[in-house]
CSV table of C-alpha atoms in Angstrom, one decimal:
chain,number,residue,atom,x,y,z
A,300,MET,CA,105.1,96.6,99.9
A,301,ILE,CA,104.8,99.3,102.5
A,302,ARG,CA,102.9,98.6,105.7
A,303,VAL,CA,102.0,100.8,108.7
A,304,LYS,CA,100.9,99.9,112.2
A,305,PRO,CA,98.6,102.5,113.7
A,306,LEU,CA,98.5,102.9,117.5
A,307,ILE,CA,95.4,100.8,117.9
A,308,SER,CA,95.0,98.3,115.1
A,309,GLY,CA,97.3,95.8,113.3
A,310,TRP,CA,99.4,96.2,110.2
A,311,HIS,CA,97.9,97.7,107.0
A,312,THR,CA,99.3,97.7,103.5
A,313,VAL,CA,99.4,101.3,102.1
A,314,THR,CA,100.8,103.4,99.3
A,315,LYS,CA,103.9,105.5,99.7
A,316,GLU,CA,101.8,108.7,99.8
A,317,GLN,CA,99.6,107.2,102.5
A,318,ALA,CA,102.6,106.1,104.6
A,319,LEU,CA,104.1,109.6,104.3
A,320,ARG,CA,100.8,111.1,105.4
A,321,PHE,CA,100.6,108.7,108.4
A,322,ALA,CA,104.2,109.5,109.3
A,323,ARG,CA,103.8,113.2,109.1
A,324,HIS,CA,100.6,113.0,111.2
A,325,LEU,CA,102.5,111.1,113.9
A,326,TYR,CA,105.5,113.4,113.7
A,327,SER,CA,103.5,116.5,114.2
A,328,GLY,CA,101.3,115.0,116.9
A,329,ILE,CA,104.1,113.8,119.2
A,330,VAL,CA,105.2,116.4,121.7
A,331,ASN,CA,107.8,116.6,124.5
A,332,VAL,CA,110.0,114.0,122.8
A,333,SER,CA,113.3,114.6,120.9
A,334,GLU,CA,113.3,114.7,117.1
A,335,GLU,CA,115.4,111.5,117.0
A,336,ALA,CA,113.0,109.6,119.3
A,337,LYS,CA,110.1,110.7,117.2
A,338,LEU,CA,111.8,109.5,114.0
A,339,ASP,CA,112.8,106.1,115.6
A,340,PHE,CA,109.2,105.6,116.8
A,341,ILE,CA,107.7,106.3,113.4
A,342,ASN,CA,110.2,104.1,111.6
A,343,GLN,CA,109.4,101.2,114.0
A,344,ARG,CA,105.7,101.5,112.9
A,345,VAL,CA,106.4,101.5,109.2
A,346,THR,CA,108.0,98.7,107.1
A,347,GLY,CA,109.1,98.9,103.5
A,348,ILE,CA,110.3,102.5,103.7
A,349,LYS,CA,112.4,104.6,106.1
A,350,PHE,CA,111.8,108.2,106.8
A,351,THR,CA,114.2,111.0,107.5
A,352,HIS,CA,113.7,114.3,109.2
A,353,GLU,CA,113.6,116.1,105.8
A,354,ASP,CA,110.7,113.7,104.6
A,355,LEU,CA,108.6,114.6,107.6
A,356,ARG,CA,108.9,118.4,107.7
């Protein structure tokens, strides 16, 4: 089971494709932060899967 936590609401159960789309959206929208900090932030907001830099580019 993969779950994501958007910035405003609580945890939502999603598919792997939805989680990847959510993570890519966050990754591209966060500016003025290091790549590692972005990845850490995104992985804190997703459970059931861990993303790498290669997944999000």
